[in-house]
PDB file of C-alpha atoms in Angstrom:
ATOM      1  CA  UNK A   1     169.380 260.851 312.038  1.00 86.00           C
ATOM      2  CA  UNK A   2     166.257 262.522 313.174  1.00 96.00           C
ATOM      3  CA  UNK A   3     162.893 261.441 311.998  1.00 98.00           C
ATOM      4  CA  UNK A   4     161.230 264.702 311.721  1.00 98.00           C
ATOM      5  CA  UNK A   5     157.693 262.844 310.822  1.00 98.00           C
ATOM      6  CA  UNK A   6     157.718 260.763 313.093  1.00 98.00           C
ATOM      7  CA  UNK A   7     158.533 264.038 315.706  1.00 98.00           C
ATOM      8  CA  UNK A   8     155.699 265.497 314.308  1.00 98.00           C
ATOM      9  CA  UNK A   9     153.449 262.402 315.069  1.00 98.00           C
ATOM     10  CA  UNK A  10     154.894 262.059 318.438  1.00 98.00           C
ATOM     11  CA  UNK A  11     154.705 265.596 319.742  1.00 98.00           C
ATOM     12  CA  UNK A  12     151.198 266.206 318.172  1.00 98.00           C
ATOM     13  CA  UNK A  13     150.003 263.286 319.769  1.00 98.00           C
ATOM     14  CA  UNK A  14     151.037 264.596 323.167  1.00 98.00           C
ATOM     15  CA  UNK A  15     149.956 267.982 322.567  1.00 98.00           C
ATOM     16  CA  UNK A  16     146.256 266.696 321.355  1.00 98.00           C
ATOM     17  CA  UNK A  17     145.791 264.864 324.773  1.00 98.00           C
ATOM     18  CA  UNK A  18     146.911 267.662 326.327  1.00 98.00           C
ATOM     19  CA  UNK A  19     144.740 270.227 325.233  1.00 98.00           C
ATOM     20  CA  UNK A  20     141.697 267.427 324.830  1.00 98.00           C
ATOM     21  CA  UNK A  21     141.822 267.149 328.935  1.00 98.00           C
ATOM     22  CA  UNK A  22     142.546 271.235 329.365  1.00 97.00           C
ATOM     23  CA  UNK A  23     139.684 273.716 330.046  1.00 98.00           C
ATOM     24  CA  UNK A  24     139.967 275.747 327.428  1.00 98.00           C
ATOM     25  CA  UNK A  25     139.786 278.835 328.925  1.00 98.00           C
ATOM     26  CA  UNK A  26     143.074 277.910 330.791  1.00 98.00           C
ATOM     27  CA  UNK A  27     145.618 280.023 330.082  1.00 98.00           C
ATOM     28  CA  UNK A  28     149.380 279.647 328.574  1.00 98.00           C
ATOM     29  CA  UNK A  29     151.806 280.947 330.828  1.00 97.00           C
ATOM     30  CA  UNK A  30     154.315 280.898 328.321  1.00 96.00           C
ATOM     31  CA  UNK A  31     152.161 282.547 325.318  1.00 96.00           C
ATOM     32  CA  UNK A  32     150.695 285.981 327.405  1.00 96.00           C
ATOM     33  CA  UNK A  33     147.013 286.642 326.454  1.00 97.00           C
ATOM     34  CA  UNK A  34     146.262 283.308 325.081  1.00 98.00           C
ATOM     35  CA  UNK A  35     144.225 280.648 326.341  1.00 98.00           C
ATOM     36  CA  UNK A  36     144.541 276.744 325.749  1.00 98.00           C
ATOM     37  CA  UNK A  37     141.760 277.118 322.825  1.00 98.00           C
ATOM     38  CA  UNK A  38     143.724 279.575 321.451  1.00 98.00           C
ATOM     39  CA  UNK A  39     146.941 277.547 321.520  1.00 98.00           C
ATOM     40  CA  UNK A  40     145.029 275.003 319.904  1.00 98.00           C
ATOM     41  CA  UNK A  41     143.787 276.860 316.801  1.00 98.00           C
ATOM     42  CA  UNK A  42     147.370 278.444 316.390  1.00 98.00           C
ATOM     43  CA  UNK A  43     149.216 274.984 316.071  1.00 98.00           C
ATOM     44  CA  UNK A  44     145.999 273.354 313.834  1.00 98.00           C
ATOM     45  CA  UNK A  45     146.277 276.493 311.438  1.00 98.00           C
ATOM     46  CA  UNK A  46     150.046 276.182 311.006  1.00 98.00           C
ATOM     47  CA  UNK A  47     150.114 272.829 310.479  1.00 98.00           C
ATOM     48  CA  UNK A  48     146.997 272.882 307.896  1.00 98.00           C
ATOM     49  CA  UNK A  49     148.748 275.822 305.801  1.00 98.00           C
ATOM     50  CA  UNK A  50     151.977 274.078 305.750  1.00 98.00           C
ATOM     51  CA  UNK A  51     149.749 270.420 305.106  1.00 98.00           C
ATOM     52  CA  UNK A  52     148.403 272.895 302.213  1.00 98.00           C
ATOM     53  CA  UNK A  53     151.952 273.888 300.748  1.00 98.00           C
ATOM     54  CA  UNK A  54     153.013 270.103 300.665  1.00 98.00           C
ATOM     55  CA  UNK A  55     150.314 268.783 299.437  1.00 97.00           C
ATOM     56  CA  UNK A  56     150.528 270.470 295.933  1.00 94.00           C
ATOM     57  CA  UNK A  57     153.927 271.525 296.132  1.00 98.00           C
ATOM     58  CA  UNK A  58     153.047 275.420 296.184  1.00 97.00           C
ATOM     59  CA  UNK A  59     155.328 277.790 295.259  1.00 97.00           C
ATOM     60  CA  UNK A  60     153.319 280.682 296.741  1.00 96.00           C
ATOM     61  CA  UNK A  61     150.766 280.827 299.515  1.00 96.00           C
ATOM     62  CA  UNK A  62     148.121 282.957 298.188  1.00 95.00           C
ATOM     63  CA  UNK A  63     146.086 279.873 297.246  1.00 95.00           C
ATOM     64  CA  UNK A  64     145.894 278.664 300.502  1.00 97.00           C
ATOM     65  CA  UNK A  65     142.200 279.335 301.757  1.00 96.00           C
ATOM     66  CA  UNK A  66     142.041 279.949 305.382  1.00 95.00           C
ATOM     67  CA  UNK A  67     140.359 277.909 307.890  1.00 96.00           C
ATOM     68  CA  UNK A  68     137.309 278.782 309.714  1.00 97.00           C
ATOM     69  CA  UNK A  69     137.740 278.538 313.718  1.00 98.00           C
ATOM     70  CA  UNK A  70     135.214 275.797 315.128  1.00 97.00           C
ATOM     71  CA  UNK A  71     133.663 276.023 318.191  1.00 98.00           C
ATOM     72  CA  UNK A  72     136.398 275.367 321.223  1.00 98.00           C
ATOM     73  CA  UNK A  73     134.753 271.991 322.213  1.00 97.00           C
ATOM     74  CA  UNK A  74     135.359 270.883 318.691  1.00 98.00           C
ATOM     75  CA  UNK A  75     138.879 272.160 318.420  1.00 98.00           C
ATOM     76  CA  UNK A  76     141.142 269.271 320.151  1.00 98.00           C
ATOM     77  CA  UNK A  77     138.917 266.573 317.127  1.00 98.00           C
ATOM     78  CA  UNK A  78     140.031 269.071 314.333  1.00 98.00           C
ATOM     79  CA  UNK A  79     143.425 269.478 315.362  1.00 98.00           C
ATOM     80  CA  UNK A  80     144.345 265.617 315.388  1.00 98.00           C
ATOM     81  CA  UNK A  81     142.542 265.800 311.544  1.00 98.00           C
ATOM     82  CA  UNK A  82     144.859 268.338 310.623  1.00 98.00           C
ATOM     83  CA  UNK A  83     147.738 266.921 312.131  1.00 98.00           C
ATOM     84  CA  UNK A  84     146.970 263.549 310.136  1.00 98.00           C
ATOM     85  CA  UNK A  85     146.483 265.707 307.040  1.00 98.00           C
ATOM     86  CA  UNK A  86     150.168 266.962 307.267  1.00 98.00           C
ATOM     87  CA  UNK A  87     151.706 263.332 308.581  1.00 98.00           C
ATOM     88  CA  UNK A  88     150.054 262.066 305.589  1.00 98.00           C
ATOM     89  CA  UNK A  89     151.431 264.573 302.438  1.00 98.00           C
ATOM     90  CA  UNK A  90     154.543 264.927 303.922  1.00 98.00           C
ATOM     91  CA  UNK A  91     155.309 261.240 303.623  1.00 98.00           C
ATOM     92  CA  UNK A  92     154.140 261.427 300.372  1.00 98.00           C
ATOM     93  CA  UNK A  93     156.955 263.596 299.016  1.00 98.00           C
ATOM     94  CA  UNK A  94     161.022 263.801 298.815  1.00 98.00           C
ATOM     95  CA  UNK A  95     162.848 265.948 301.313  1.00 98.00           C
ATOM     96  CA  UNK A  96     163.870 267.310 298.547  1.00 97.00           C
ATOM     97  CA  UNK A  97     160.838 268.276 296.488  1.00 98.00           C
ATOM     98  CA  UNK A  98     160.568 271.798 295.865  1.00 98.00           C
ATOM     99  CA  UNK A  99     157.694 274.338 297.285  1.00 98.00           C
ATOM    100  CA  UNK A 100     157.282 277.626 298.876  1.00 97.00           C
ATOM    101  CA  UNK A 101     158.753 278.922 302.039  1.00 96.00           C
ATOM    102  CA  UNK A 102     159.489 282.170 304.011  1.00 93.00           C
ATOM    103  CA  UNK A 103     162.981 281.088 304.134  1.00 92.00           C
ATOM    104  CA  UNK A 104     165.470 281.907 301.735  1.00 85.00           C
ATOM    105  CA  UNK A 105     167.066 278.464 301.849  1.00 87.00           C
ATOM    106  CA  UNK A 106     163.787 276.435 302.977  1.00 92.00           C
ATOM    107  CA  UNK A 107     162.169 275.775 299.851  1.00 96.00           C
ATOM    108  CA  UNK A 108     162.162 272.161 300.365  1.00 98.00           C
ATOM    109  CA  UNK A 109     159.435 269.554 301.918  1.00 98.00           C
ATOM    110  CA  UNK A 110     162.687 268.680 303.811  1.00 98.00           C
ATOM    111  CA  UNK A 111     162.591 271.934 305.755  1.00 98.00           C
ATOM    112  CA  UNK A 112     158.989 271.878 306.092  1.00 98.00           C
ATOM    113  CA  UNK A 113     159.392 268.407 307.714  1.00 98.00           C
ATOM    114  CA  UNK A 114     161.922 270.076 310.291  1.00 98.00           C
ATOM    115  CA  UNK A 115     160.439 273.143 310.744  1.00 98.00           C
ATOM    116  CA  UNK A 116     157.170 271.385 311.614  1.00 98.00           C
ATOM    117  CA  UNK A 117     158.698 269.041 314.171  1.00 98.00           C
ATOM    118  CA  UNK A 118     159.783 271.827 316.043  1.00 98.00           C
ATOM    119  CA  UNK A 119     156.710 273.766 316.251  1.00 98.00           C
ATOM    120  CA  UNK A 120     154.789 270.779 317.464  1.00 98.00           C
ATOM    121  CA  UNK A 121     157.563 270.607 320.428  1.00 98.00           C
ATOM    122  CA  UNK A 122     157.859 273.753 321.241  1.00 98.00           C
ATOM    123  CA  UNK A 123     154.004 274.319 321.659  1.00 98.00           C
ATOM    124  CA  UNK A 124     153.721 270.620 323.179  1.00 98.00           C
ATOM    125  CA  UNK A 125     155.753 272.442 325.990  1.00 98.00           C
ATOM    126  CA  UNK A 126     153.260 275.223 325.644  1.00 98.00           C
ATOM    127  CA  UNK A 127     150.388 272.590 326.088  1.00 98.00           C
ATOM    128  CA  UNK A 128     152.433 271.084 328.934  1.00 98.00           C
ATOM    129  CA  UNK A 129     153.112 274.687 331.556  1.00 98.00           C
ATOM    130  CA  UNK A 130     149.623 275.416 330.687  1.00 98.00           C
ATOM    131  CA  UNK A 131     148.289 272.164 332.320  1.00 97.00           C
ATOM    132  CA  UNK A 132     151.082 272.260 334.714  1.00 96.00           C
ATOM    133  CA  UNK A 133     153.151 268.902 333.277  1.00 95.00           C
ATOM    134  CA  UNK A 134     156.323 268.588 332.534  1.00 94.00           C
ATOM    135  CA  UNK A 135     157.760 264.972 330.069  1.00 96.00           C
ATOM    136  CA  UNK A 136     160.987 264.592 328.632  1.00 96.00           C
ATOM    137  CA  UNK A 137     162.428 265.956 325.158  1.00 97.00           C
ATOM    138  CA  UNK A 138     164.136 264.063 323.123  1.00 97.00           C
ATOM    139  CA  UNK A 139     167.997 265.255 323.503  1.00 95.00           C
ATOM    140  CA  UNK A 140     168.759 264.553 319.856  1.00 96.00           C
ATOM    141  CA  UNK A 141     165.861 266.796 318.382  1.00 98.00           C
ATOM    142  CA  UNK A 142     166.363 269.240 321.434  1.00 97.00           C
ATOM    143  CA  UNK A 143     169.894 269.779 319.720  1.00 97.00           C
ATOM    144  CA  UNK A 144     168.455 269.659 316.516  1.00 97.00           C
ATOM    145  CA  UNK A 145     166.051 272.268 317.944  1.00 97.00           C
ATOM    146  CA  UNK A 146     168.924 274.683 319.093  1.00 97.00           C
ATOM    147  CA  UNK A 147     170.701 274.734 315.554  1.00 97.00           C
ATOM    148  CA  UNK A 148     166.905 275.052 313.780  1.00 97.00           C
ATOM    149  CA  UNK A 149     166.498 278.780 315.794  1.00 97.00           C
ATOM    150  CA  UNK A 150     169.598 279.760 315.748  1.00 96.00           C
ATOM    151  CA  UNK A 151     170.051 279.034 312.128  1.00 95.00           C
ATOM    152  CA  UNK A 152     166.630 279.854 311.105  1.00 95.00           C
ATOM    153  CA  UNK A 153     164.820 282.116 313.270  1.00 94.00           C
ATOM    154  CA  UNK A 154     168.437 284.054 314.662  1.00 94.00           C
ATOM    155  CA  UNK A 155     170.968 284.198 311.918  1.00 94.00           C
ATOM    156  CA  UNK A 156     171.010 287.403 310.229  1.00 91.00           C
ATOM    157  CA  UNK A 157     173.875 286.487 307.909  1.00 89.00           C
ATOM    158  CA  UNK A 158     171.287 286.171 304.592  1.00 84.00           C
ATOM    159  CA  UNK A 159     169.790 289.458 304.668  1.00 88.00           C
ATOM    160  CA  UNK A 160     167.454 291.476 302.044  1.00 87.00           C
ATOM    161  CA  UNK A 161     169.111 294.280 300.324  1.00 91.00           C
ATOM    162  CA  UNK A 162     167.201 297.011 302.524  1.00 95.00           C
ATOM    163  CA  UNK A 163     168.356 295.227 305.764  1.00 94.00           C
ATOM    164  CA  UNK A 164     171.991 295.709 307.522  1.00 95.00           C
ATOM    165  CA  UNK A 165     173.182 294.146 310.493  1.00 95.00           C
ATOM    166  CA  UNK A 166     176.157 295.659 312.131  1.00 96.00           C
ATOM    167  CA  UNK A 167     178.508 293.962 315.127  1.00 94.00           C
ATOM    168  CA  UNK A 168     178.889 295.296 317.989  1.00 93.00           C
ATOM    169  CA  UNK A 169     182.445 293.638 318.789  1.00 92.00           C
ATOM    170  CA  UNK A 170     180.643 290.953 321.024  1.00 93.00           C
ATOM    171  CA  UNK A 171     180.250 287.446 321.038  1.00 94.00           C
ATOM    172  CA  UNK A 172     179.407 284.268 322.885  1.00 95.00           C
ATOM    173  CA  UNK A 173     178.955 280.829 322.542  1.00 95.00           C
ATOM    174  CA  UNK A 174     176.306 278.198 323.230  1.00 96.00           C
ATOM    175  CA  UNK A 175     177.258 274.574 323.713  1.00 95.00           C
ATOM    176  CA  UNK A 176     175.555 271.636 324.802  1.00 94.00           C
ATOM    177  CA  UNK A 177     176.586 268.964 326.951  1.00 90.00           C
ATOM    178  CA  UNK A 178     176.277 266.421 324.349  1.00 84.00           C
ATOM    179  CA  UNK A 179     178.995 268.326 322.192  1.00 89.00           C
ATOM    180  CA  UNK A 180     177.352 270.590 319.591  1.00 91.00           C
ATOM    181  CA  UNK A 181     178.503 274.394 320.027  1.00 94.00           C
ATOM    182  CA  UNK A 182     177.446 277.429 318.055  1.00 96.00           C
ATOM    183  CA  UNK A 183     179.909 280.902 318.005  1.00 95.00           C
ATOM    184  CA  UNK A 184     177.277 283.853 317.559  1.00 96.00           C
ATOM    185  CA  UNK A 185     178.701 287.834 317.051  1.00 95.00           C
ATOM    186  CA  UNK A 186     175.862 290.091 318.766  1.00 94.00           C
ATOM    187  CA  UNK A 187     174.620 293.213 317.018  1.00 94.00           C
ATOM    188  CA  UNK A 188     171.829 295.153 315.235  1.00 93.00           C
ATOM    189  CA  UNK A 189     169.557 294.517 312.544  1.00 92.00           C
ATOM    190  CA  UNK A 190     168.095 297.679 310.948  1.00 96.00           C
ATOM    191  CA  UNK A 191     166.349 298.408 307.991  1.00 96.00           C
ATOM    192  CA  UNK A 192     162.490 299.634 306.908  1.00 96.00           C
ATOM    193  CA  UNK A 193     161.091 296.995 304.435  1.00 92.00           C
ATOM    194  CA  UNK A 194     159.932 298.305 301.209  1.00 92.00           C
ATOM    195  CA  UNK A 195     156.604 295.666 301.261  1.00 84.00           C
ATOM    196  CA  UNK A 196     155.211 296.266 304.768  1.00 90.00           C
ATOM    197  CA  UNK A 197     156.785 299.814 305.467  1.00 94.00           C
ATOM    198  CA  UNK A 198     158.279 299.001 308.768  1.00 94.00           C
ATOM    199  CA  UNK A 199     161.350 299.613 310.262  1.00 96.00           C
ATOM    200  CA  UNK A 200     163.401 297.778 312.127  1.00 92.00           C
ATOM    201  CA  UNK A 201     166.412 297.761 315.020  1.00 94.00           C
ATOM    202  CA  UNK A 202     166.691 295.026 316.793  1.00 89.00           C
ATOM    203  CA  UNK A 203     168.845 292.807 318.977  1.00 88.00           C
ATOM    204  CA  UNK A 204     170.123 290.485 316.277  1.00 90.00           C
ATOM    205  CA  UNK A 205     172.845 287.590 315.795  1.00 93.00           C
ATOM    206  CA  UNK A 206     175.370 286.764 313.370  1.00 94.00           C
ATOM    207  CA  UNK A 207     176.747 282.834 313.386  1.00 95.00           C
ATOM    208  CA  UNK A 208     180.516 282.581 312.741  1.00 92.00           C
ATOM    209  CA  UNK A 209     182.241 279.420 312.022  1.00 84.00           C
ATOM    210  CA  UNK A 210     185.126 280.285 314.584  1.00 71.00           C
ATOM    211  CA  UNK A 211     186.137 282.980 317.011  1.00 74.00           C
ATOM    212  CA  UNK A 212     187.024 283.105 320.355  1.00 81.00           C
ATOM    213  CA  UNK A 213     184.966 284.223 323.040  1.00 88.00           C
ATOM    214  CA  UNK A 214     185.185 284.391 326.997  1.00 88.00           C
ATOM    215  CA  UNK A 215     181.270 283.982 327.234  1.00 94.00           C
ATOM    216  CA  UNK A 216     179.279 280.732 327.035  1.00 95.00           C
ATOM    217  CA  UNK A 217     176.694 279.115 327.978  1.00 97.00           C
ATOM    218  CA  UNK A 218     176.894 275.247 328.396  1.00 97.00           C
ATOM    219  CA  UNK A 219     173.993 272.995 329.530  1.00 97.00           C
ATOM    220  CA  UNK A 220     171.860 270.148 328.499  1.00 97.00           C
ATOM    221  CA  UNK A 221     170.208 270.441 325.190  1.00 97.00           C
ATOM    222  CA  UNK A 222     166.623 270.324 325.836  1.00 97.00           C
ATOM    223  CA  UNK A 223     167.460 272.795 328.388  1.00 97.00           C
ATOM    224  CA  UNK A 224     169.133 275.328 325.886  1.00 97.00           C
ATOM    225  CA  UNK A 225     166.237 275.287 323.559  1.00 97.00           C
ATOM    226  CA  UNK A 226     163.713 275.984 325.618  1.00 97.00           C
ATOM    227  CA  UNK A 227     165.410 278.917 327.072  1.00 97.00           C
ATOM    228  CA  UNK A 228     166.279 279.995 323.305  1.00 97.00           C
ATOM    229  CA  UNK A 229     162.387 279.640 322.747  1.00 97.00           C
ATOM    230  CA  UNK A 230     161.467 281.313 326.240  1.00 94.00           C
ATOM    231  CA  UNK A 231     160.155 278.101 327.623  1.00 95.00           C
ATOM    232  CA  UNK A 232     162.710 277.426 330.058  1.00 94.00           C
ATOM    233  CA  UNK A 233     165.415 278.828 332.010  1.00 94.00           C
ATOM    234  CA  UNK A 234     169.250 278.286 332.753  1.00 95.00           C
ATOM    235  CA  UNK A 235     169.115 276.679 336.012  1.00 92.00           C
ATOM    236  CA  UNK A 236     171.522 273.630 334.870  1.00 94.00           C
ATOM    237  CA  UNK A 237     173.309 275.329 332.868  1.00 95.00           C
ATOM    238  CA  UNK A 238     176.833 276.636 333.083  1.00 96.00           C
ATOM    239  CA  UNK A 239     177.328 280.536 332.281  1.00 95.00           C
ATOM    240  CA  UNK A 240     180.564 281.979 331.938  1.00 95.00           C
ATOM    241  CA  UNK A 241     182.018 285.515 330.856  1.00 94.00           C
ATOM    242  CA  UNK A 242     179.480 288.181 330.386  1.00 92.00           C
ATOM    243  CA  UNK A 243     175.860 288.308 331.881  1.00 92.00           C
ATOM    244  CA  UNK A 244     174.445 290.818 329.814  1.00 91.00           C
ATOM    245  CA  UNK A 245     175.531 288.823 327.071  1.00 92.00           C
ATOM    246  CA  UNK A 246     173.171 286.302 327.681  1.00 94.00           C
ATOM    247  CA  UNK A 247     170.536 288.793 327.963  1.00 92.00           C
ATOM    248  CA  UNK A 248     170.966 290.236 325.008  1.00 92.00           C
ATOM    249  CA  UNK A 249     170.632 286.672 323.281  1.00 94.00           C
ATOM    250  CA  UNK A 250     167.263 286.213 324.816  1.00 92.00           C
ATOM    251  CA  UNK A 251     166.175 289.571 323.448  1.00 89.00           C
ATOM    252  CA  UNK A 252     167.408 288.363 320.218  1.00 90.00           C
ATOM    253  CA  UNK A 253     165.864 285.287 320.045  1.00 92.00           C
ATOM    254  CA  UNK A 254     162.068 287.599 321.706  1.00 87.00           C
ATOM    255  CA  UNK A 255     162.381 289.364 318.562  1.00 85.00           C
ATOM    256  CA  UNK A 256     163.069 286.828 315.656  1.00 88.00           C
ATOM    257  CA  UNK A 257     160.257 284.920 317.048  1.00 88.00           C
ATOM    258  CA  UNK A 258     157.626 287.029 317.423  1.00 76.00           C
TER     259      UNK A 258
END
């Protein structure tokens, strides 16, 4: 069982020194446009608004005030505050204590925990191509990591009334060398939302609890996560069946993280 807090303590940690030691100017190859201060104030504000939904248990986020941005000397010292801040009130609640998420099934401190792990690995990779370093992932919570997009991020299975996703009669799967497998259908998700106004098609996924399929992808966890997340490519990996397949996971995965 994966200690999500403790993930978040450990990849924070690493992140911090990372950016502490960076010019912060540098830029992020894997984040066009920003720069290592940048990086920095993205993963401090996430993890103080989610710090803020714990901490009272919000059910909505509008009382969440938003941070100022230091100076970008002082923002390595106020990320490691913030980061504290969150270790701190989510240990102090259930998984299963109830407050407000963007996710139609994450309205639990539980998800928060998991979600929040995740973010501080993925941009502790960030932290890492910026400076040019490269340390090990944890294979458990890289698999972890591969079921949290595609289930979270990817699957457009729960969708709002205005939305539709329609198959295109393709699918693949991803498996990792450790034994965990995922069977996604490929298609479209369309729709304009009635709150914002936009309208969407885009590459999108379905996951499907069976179904064969002649293409998949097979490799070593950490390896399949980062090149879900755009962080990594396939170069251990095994790919079989269709090419453009694969591509048009990528571009799925582009656009439900954005």
């Amino acid at each position: 069982m994966i200690d999500y807090i403790d993930a978040i303590h450990t990849e924070s940690a690493r992140f911090a020194d990372l950016v502490a030691a960076a010019p912060p100017n540098a830029p992020v190859p894997s984040c066009p446009g920003w720069s290592v201060a940048d990086l920095t104030w993205h993963l401090l504000e996430v993890q103080y608004f989610w710090a803020s939904i714990a901490t009272d248990l919000l059910q909505s986020p509008e009382t969440v005030v938003d941070l100022v941005r230091p100076s970008d000397d002082a923002l390595p010292a106020m990320f490691r505050q913030q980061t504290q801040r969150l270790i701190d009130t989510l240990s102090s609640h259930e998984p299963d204590d109830a407050c407000w998420s963007w996710h139609d099934s994450g309205h639990s401190i539980g998800w928060v925990r998991r979600r929040q792990a995740h973010e501080a690995l993925i941009h502790r990779v960030d932290a890492e191509l910026a400076a040019g370093q490269r340390s090990p992932i944890d294979p458990l919570l890289a698999a972890d990591g591969i079921d949290e997009i595609l289930t979270v991020m990817m699957d457009a299975t729960d969708l709002p009334d205005w939305a539709t996703f329609t198959a295109d009669g393709s699918s693949a799967e991803i498996a990792s060398n450790a034994g965990e497998a995922w069977t996604l259908i490929l298609g479209r998700f369309t729709g304009t939302s009635p709150a914002s106004g936009i309208t969407y098609d885009d590459a999108a996924i379905q996951l499907a609890d069976t179904l064969r399929t002649s293409t998949t992808i097979e490799g070593p966890p950490a390896e399949l996560n980062l090149w879900l997340w755009g962080r990594g490519s396939l170069d251990t990996a095994t790919v079989t069946g269709d090419q453009d397949l694969v591509e048009r996971i990528r571009a799925a995965a582009v656009e439900a993280t954005q």
